[in-house]
PDB file of C-alpha atoms in Angstrom:
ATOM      1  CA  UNK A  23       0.000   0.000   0.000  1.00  0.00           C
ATOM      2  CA  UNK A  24       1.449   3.174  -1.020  1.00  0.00           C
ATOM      3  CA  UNK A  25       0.705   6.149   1.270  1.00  0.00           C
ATOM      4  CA  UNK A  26      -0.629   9.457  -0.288  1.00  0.00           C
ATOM      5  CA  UNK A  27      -0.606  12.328   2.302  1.00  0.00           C
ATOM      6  CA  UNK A  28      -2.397  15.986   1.702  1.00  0.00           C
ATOM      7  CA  UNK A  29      -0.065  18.993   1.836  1.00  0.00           C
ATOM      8  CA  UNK A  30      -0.790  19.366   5.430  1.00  0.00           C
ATOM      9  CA  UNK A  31      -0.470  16.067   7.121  1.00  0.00           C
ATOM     10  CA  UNK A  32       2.996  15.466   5.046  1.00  0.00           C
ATOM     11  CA  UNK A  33       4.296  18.815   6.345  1.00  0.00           C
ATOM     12  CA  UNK A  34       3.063  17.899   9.970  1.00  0.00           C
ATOM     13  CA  UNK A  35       4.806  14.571   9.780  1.00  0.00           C
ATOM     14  CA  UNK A  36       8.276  15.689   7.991  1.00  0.00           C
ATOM     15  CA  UNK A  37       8.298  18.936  10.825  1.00  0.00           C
ATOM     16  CA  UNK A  38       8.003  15.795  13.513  1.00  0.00           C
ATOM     17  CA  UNK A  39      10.476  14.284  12.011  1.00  0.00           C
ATOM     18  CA  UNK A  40      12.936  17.385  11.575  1.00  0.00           C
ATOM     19  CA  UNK A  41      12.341  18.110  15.468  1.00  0.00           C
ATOM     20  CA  UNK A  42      13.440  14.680  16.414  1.00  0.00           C
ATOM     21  CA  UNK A  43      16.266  14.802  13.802  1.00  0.00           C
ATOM     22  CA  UNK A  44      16.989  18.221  15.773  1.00  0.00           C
ATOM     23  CA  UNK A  45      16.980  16.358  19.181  1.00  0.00           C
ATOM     24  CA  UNK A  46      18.846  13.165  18.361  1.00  0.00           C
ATOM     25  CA  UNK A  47      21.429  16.006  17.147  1.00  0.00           C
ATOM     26  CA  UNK A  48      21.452  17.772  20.523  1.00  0.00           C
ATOM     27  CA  UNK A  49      22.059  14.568  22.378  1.00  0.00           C
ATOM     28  CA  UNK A  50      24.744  13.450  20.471  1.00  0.00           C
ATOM     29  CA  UNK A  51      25.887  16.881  20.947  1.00  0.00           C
ATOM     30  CA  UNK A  52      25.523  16.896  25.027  1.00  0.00           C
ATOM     31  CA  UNK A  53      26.860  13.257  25.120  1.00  0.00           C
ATOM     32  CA  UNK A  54      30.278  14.946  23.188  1.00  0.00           C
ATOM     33  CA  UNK A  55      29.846  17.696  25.573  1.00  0.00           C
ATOM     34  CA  UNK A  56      29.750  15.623  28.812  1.00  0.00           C
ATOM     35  CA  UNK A  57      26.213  17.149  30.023  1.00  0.00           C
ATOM     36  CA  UNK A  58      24.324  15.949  33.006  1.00  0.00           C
ATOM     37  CA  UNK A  59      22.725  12.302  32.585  1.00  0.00           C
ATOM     38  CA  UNK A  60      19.679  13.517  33.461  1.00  0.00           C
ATOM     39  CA  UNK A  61      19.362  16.361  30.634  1.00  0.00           C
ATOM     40  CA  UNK A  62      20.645  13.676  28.056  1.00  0.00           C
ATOM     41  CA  UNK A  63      18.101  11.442  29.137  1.00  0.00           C
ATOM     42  CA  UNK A  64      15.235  14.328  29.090  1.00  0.00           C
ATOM     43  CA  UNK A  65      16.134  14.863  25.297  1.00  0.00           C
ATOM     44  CA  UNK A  66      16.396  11.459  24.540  1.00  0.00           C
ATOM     45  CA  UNK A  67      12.956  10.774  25.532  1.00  0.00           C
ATOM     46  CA  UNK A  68      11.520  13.899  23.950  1.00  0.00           C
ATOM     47  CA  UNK A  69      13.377  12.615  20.312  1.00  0.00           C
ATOM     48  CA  UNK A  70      11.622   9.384  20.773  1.00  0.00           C
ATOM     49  CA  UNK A  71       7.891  10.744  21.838  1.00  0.00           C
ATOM     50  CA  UNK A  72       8.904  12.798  18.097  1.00  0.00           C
ATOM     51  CA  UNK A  73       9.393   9.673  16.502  1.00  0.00           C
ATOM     52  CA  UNK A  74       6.763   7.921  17.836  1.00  0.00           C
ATOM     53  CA  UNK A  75       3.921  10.477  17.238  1.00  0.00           C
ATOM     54  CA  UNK A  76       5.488  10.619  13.597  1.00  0.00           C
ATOM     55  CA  UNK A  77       4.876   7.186  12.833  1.00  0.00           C
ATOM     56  CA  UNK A  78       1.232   6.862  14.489  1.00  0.00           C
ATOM     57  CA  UNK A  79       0.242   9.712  12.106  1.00  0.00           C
ATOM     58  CA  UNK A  80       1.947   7.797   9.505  1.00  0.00           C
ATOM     59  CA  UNK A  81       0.243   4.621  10.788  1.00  0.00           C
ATOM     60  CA  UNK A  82      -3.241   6.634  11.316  1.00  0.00           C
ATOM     61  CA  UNK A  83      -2.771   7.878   7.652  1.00  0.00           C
ATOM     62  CA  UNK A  84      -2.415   4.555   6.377  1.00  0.00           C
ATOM     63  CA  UNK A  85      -5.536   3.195   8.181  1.00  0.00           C
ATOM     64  CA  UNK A  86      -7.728   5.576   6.742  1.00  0.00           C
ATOM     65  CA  UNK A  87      -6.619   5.327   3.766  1.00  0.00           C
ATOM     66  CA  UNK A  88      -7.105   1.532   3.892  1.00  0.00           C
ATOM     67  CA  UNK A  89     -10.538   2.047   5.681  1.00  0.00           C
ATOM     68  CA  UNK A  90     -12.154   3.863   2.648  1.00  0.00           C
ATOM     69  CA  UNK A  91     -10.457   2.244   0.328  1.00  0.00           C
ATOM     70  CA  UNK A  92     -10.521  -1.480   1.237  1.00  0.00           C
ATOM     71  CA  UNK A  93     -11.560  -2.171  -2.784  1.00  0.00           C
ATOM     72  CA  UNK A  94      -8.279  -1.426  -4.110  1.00  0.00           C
ATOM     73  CA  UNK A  95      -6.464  -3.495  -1.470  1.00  0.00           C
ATOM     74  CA  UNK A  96      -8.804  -6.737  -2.623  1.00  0.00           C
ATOM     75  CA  UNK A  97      -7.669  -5.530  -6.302  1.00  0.00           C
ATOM     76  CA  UNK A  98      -4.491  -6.026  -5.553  1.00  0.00           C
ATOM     77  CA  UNK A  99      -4.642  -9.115  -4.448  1.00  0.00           C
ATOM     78  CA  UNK A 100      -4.841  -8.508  -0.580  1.00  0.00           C
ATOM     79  CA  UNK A 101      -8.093  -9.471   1.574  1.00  0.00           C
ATOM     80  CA  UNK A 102      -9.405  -7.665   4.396  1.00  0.00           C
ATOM     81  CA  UNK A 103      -8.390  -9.589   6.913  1.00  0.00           C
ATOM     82  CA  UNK A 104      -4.418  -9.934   5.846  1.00  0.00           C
ATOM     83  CA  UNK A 105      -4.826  -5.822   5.122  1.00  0.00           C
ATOM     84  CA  UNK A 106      -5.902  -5.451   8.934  1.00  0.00           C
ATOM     85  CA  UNK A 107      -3.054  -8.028  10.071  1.00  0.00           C
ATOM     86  CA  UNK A 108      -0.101  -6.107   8.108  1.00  0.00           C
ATOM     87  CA  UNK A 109      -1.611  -2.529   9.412  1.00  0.00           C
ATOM     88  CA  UNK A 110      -1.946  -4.265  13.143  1.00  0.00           C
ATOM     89  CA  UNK A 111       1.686  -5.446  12.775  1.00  0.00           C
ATOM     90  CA  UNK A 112       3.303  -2.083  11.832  1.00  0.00           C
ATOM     91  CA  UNK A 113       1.241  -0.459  14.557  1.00  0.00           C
ATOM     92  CA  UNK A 114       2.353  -2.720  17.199  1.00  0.00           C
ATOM     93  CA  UNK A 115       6.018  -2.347  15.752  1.00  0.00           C
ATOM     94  CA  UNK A 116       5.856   1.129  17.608  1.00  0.00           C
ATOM     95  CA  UNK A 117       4.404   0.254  20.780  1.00  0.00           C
TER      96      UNK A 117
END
C-alpha cells in the first residue's frame, strides 16, 4: 500500500520528524559535551515521543486510507483480513 498524504499532514509529519532529527542532534551533541545524565536522558525521551507520534500519524494515515479504500487493497490481491493483520503489525512495531 502506497501512502498518499495531503499537503498538510505530510508537512506535519516531515516537521516531527525534523524536530526529532533536531533532538537526536542535541544529544549526540551533550553526550560529546559531557552534560548531566539527566538532561541527556530528558532529550532522549523527547526525540523518541517525536518519533513515535510521527509514525502513528503515519500509521493513522495509512488506516484511513485503507478504511475507505478497502476495494483497491482486494484488487491487488490482498483481503481484508491480511490488510488489517499487516496494518496491526506495523502499529504494534511502535508500541
Amino acid at each position: 500500500m502506497e501512502l498518499q498524504f495531503e499537503g498538510g499532514e505530510l508537512k506535519a509529519v516531515l516537521n516531527r520528524l525534523r524536530r526529532a532529527q533536531g533532538q537526536i542532534s542535541g544529544v549526540i551533541r551533550m553526550i560529546e559535551e559531557g552534560r548531566d545524565c539527566e538532561d541527556v536522558i530528558t532529550q532522549l525521551a523527547a526525540a523518541s515521543r517525536a518519533l513515535d507520534r510521527a509514525g502513528f500519524a503515519i500509521i493513522a494515515t495509512g488506516l484511513q486510507q485503507c478504511l475507505t479504500d478497502v476495494e483497491k487493497g482486494a484488487r491487488n490481491g490482498e483481503s481484508t483480513e491480511e490488510m488489517r493483520a499487516r496494518l496491526e503489525k506495523l502499529f504494534l512495531s511502535l508500541a
